[in-house]
mmCIF file of C-alpha atoms in Angstrom:
data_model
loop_
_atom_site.group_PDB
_atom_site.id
_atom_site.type_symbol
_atom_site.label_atom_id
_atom_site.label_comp_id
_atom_site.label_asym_id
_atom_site.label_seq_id
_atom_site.Cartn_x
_atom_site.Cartn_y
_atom_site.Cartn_z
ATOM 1 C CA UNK A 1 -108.713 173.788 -2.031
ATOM 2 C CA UNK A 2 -109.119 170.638 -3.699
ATOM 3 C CA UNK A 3 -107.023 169.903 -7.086
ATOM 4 C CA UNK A 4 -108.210 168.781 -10.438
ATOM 5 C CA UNK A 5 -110.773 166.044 -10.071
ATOM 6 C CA UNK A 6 -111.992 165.590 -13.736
ATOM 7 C CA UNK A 7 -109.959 163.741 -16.955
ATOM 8 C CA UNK A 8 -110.043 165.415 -20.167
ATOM 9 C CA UNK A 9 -112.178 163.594 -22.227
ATOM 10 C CA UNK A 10 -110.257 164.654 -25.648
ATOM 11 C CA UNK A 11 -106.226 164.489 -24.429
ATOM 12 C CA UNK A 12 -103.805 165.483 -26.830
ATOM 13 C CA UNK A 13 -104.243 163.330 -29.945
ATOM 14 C CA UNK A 14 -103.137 165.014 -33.486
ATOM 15 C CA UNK A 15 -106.741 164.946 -34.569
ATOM 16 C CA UNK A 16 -107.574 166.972 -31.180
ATOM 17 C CA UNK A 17 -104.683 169.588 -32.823
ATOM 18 C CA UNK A 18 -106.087 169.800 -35.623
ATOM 19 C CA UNK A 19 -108.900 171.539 -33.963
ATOM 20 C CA UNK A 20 -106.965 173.602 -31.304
ATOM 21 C CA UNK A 21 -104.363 175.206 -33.283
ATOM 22 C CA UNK A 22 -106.853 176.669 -35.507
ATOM 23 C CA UNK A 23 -108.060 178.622 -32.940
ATOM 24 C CA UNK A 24 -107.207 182.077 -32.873
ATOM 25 C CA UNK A 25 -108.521 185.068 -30.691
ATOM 26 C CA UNK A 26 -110.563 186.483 -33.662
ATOM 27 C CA UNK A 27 -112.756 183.471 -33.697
ATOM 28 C CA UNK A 28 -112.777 181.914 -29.916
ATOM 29 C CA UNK A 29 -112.713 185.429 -28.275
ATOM 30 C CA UNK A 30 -113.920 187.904 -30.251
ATOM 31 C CA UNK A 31 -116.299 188.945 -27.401
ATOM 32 C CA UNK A 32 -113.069 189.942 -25.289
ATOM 33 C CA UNK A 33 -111.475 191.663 -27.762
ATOM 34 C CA UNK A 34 -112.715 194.917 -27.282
ATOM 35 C CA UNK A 35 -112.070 195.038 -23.995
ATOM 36 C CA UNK A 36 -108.092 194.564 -24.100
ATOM 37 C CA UNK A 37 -105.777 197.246 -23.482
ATOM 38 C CA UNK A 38 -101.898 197.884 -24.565
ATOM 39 C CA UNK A 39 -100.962 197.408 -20.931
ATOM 40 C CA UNK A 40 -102.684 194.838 -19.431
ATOM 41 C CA UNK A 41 -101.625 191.465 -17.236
ATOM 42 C CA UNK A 42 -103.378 188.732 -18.762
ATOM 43 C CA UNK A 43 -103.637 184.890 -17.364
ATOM 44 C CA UNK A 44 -105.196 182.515 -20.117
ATOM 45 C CA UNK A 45 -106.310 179.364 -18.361
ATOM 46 C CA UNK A 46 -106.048 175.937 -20.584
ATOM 47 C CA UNK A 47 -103.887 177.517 -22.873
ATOM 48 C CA UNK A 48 -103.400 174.338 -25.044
ATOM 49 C CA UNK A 49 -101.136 174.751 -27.774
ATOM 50 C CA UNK A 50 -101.065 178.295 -27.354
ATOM 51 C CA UNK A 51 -102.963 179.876 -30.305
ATOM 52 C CA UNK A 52 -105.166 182.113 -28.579
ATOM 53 C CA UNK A 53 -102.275 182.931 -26.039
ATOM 54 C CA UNK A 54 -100.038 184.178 -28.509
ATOM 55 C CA UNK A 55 -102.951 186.650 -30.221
ATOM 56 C CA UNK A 56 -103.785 187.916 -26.815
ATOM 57 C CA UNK A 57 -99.955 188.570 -26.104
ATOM 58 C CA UNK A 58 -100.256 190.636 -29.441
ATOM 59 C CA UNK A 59 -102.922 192.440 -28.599
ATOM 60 C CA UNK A 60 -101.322 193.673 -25.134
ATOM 61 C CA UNK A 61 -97.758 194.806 -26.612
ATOM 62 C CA UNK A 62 -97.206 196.805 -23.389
ATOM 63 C CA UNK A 63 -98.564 194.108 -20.777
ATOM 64 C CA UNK A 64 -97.605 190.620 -20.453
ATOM 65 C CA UNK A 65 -99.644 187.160 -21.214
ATOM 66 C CA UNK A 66 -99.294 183.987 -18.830
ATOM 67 C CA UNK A 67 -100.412 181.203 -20.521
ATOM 68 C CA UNK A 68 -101.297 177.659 -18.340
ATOM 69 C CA UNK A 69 -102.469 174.395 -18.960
ATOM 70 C CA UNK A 70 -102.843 171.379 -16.860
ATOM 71 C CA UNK A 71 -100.946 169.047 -18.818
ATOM 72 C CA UNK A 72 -97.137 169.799 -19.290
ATOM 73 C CA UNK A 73 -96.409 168.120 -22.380
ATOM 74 C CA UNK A 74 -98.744 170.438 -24.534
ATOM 75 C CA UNK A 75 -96.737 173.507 -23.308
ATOM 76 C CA UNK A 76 -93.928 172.943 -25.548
ATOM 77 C CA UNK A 77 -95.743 173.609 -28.646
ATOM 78 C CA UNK A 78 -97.226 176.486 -27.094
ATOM 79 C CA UNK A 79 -93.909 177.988 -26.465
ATOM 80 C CA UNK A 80 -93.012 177.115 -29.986
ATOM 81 C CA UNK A 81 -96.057 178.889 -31.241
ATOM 82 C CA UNK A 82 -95.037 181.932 -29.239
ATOM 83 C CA UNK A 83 -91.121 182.142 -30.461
ATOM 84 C CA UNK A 84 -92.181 181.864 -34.071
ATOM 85 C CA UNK A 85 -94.329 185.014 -33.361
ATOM 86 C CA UNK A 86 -91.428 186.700 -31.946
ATOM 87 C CA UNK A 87 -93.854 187.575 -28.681
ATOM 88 C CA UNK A 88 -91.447 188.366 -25.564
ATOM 89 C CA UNK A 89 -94.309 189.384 -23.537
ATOM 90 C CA UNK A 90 -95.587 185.605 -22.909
ATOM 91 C CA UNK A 91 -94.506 183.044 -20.536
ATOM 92 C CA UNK A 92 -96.557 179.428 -19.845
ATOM 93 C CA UNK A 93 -96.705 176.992 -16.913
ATOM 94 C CA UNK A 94 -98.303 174.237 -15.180
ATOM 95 C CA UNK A 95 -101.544 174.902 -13.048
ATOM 96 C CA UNK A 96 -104.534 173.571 -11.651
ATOM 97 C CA UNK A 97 -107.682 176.281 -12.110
ATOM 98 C CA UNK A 98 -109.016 175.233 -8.673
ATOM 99 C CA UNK A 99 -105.848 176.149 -6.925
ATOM 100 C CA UNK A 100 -103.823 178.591 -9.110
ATOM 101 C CA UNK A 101 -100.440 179.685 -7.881
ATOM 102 C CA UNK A 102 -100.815 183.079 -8.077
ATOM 103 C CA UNK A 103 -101.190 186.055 -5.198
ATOM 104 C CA UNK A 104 -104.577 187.532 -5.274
ATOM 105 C CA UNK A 105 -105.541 190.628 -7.997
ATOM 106 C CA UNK A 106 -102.645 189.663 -9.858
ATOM 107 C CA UNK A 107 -103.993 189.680 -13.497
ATOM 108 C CA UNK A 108 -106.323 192.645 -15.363
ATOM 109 C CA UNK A 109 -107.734 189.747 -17.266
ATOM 110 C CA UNK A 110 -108.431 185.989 -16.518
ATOM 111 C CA UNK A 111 -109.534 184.004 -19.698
ATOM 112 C CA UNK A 112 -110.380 180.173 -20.449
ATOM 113 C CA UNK A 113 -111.831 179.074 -23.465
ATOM 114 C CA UNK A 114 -112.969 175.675 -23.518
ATOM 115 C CA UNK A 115 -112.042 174.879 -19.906
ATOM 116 C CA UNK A 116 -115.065 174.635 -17.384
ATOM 117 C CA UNK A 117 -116.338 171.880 -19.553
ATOM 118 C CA UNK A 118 -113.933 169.955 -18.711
ATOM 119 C CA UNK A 119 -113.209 170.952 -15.039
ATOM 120 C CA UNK A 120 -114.594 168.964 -11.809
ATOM 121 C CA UNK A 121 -116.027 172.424 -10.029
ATOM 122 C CA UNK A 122 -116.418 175.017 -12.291
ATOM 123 C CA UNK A 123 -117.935 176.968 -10.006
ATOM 124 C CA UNK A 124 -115.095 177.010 -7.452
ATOM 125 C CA UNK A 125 -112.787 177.426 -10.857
ATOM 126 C CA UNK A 126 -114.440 180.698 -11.105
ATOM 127 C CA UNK A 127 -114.052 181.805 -8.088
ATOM 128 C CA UNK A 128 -110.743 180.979 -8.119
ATOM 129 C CA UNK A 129 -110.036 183.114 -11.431
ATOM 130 C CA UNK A 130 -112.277 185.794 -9.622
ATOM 131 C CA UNK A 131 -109.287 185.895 -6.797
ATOM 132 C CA UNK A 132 -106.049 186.561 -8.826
ATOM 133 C CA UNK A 133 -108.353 188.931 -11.246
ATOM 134 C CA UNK A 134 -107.397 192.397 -9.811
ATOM 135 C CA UNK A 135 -110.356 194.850 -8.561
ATOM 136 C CA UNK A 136 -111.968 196.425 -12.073
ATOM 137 C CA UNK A 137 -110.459 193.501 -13.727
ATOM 138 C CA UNK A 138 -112.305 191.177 -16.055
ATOM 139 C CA UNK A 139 -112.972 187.291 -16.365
ATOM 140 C CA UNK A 140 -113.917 185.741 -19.462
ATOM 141 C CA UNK A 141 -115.175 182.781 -20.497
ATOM 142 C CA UNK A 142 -116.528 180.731 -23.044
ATOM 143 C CA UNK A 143 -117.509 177.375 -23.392
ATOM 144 C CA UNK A 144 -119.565 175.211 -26.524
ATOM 145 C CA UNK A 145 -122.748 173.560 -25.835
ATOM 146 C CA UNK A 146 -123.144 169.976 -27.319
ATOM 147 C CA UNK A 147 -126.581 169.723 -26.521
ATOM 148 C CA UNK A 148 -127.405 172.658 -28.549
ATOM 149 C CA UNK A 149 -124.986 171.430 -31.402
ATOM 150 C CA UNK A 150 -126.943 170.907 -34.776
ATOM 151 C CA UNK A 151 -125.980 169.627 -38.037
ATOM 152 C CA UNK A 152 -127.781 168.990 -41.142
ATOM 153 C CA UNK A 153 -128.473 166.117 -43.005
ATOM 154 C CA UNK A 154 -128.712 164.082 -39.626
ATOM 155 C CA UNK A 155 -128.406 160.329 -39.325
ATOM 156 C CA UNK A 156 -129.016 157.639 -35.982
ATOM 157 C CA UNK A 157 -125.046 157.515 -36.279
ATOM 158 C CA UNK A 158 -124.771 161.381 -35.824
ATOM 159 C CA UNK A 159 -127.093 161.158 -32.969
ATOM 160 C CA UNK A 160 -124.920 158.549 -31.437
ATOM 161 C CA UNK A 161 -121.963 160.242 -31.652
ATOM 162 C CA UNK A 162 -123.882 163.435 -29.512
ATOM 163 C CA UNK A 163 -125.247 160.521 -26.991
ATOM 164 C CA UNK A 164 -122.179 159.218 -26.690
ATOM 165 C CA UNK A 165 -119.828 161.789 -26.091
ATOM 166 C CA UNK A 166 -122.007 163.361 -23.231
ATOM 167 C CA UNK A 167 -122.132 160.440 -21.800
ATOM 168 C CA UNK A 168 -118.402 160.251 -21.979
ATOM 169 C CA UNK A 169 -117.509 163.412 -21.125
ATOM 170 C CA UNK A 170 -119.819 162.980 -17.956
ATOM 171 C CA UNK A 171 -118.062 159.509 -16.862
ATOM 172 C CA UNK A 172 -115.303 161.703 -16.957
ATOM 173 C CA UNK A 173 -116.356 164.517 -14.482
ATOM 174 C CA UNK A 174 -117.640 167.632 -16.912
ATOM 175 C CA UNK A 175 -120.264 168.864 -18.014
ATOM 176 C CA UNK A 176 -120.542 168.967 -22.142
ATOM 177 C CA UNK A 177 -123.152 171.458 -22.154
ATOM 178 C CA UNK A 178 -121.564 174.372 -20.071
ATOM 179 C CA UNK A 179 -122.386 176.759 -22.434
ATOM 180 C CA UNK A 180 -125.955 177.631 -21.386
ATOM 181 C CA UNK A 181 -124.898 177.170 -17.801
ATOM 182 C CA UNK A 182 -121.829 179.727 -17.696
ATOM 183 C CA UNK A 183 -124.117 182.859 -16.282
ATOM 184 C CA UNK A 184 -125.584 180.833 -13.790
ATOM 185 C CA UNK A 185 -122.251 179.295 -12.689
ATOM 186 C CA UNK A 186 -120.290 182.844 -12.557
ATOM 187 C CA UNK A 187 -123.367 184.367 -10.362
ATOM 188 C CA UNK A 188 -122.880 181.331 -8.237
ATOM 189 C CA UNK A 189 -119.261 182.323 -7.804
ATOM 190 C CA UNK A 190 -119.536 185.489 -6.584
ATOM 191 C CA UNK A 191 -119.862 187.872 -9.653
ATOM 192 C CA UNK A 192 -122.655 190.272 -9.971
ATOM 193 C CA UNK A 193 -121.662 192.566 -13.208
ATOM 194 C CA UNK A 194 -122.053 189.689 -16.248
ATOM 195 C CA UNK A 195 -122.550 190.123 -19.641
ATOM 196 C CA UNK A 196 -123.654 187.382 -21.073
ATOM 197 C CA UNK A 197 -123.370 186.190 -24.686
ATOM 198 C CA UNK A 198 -123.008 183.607 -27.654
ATOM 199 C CA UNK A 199 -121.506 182.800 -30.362
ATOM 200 C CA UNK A 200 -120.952 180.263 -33.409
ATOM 201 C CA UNK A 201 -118.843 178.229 -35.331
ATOM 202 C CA UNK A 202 -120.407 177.367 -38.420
ATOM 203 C CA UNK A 203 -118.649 174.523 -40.879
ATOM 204 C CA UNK A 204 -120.548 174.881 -44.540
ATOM 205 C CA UNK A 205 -117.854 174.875 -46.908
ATOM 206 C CA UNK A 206 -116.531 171.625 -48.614
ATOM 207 C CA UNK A 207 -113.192 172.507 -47.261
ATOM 208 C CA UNK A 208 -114.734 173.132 -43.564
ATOM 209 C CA UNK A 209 -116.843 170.078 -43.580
ATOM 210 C CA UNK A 210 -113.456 167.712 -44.929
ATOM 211 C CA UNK A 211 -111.737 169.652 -42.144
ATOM 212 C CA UNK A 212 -114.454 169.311 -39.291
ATOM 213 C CA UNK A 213 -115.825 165.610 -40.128
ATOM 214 C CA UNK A 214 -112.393 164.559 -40.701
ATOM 215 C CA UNK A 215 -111.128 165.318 -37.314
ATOM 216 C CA UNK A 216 -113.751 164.046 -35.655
ATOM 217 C CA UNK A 217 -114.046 160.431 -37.361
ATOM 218 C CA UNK A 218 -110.349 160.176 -36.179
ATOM 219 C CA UNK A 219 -111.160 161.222 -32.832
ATOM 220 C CA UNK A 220 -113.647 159.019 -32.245
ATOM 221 C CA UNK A 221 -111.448 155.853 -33.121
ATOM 222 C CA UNK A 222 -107.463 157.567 -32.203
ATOM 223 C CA UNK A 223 -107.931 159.823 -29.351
ATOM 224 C CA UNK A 224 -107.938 159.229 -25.873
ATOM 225 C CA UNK A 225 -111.814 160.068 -25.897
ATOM 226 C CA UNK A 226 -111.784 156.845 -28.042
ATOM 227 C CA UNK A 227 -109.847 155.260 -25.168
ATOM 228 C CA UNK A 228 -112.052 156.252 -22.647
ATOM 229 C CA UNK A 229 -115.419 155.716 -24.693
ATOM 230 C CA UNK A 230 -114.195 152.042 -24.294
ATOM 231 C CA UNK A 231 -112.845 151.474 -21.339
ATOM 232 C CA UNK A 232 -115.465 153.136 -19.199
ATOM 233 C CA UNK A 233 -117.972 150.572 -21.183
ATOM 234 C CA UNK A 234 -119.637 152.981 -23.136
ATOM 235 C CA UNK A 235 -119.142 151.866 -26.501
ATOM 236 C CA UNK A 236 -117.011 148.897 -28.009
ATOM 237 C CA UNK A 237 -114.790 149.256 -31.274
ATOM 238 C CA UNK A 238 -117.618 148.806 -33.938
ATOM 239 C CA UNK A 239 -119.811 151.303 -32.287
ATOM 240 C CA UNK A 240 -116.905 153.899 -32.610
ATOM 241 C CA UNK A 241 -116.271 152.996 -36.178
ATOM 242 C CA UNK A 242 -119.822 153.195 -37.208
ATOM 243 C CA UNK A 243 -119.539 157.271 -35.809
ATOM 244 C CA UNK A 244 -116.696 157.640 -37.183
ATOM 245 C CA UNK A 245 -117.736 156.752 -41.154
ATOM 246 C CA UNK A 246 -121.190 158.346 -40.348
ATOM 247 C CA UNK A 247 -119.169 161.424 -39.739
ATOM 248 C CA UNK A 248 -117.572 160.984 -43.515
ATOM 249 C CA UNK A 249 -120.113 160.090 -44.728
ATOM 250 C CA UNK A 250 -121.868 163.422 -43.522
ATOM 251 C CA UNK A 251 -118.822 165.762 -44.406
ATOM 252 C CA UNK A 252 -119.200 164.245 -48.203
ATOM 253 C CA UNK A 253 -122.531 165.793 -48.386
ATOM 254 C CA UNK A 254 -122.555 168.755 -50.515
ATOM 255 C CA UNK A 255 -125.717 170.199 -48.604
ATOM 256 C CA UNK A 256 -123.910 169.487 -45.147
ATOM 257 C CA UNK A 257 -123.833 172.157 -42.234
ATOM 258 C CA UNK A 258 -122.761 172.035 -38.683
ATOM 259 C CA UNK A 259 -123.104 174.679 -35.873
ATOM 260 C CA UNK A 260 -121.640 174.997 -32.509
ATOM 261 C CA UNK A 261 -123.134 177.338 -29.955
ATOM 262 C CA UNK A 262 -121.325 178.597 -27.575
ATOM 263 C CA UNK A 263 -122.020 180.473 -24.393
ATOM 264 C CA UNK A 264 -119.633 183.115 -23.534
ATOM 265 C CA UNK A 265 -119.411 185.954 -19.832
ATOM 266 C CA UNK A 266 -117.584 188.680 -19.477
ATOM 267 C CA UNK A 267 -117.388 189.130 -15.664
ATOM 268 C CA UNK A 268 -116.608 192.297 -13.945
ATOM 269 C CA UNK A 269 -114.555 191.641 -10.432
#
């Protein structure tokens, strides 16, 4: 099976933090929620800093939460995050999604939030989660949809920013709208009981546009999607700065609204 083939577009940059470890289960999985139990084995793929990994080691007292990422260095916050919880039941490593290193029906639950966007083969990701999720088990994921992304008032230098990271993202070897393709990706893998759904984040509030618009106007000049945006010949320097004060300029609006969509399946092995 062939490993990893894409680069995340975003890396690890304190401005891509800011986004991640406000995360929680309550609002990047609420559609998986309901179907946790006490006792379950539970593999969350991409785990990042760990957020969501700790809530869903919360919410299975009596089971056990194995959180993964494909980048090493990230996993030290995430077991940070988990001993200032107190959570005993967690553990995190290094994997790959297309070749996990885990014995087959090994986990009641296989999650990734965020993930096949970023992966080379999401489909054969899938199927690989489909093989260590045990028989009755359950495979979730959810992914955000830039294409769908909307935002109000809009400007060309909002629009470039959208353009721009697709295109990135793409260079890069995912797919920035996976959200409206996760059912058809998780029949392709093998999965025939889906529930399909989606979701929103919604930044209104003067506090959630500062917070939103600010980490993305550093992103698009700090991060290593800045780094990437450049060196793949996308953009040049005063491209990326005109996005980035566009996206002030946007959070200082007092009528200013952003939504991300997301697509989200719950897949029944």
């Amino acid at each position: 099976m062939p490993k990893e083939t894409a680069v995340y577009t975003h890396g690890h940059h304190e401005s891509v933090l800011r986004s991640h470890t406000w995360r929680t289960a309550a609002n990047s999985a609420a559609y998986l929620i309901g179907s946790l139990k006490p006792h379950m084995r539970v593999l969350d793929i991409g785990c990042g800093p760990g957020t969501i990994t700790a809530d869903l080691a919360a919410l299975v007292p009596d089971g056990h939460v194995t959180g993964v990422d494909h980048a090493p260095g990230i996993l030290d916050q995430a077991r940070a995050t988990a001993a200032e919880r107190g959570l005993d039941n967690v553990e995190f490593a290094v994997a790959d999604v297309h070749d996990l290193d885990y014995p087959d029906d090994s986990f009641c639950v296989v999650h990734a939030h965020q993930v096949l966007q970023h992966v080379g083969d999401p489909v054969r990701a899938l199927r690989e989660m489909r093989r260590v999720c045990e028989p009755g088990g359950i495979v979730a994921v959810r992914d955000s949809d830039y294409a769908a992304m909307t935002w109000y008032p809009n400007t060309p230098a909002m629009d470039d920013w959208l353009d721009l990271y697709r295109r990135v993202a793409r260079a890069n070897g995912g797919e920035p709208d996976a959200g409206r393709r996760l059912k058809s990706w998780a029949l392709e893998a093998g999965f025939t009981d889906i529930t399909a759904t989606a979701a929103t984040w919604c930044y209104a509030t003067e506090e959630e546009r500062a917070w939103w618009s600010g980490l993305w106007a550093d992103r698009t000049v700090a991060s290593a999607y800045a780094e990437r945006a450049v060196e793949g010949g996308h953009a040049d320097a005063a491209l990326l700065r005109t996005v980035s004060d566009a996206w002030r300029e946007w959070g200082e609006q007092e009528d200013a609204w952003f939504a991300v969509l997301h697509g989200e399946v719950l897949c029944r092995k």
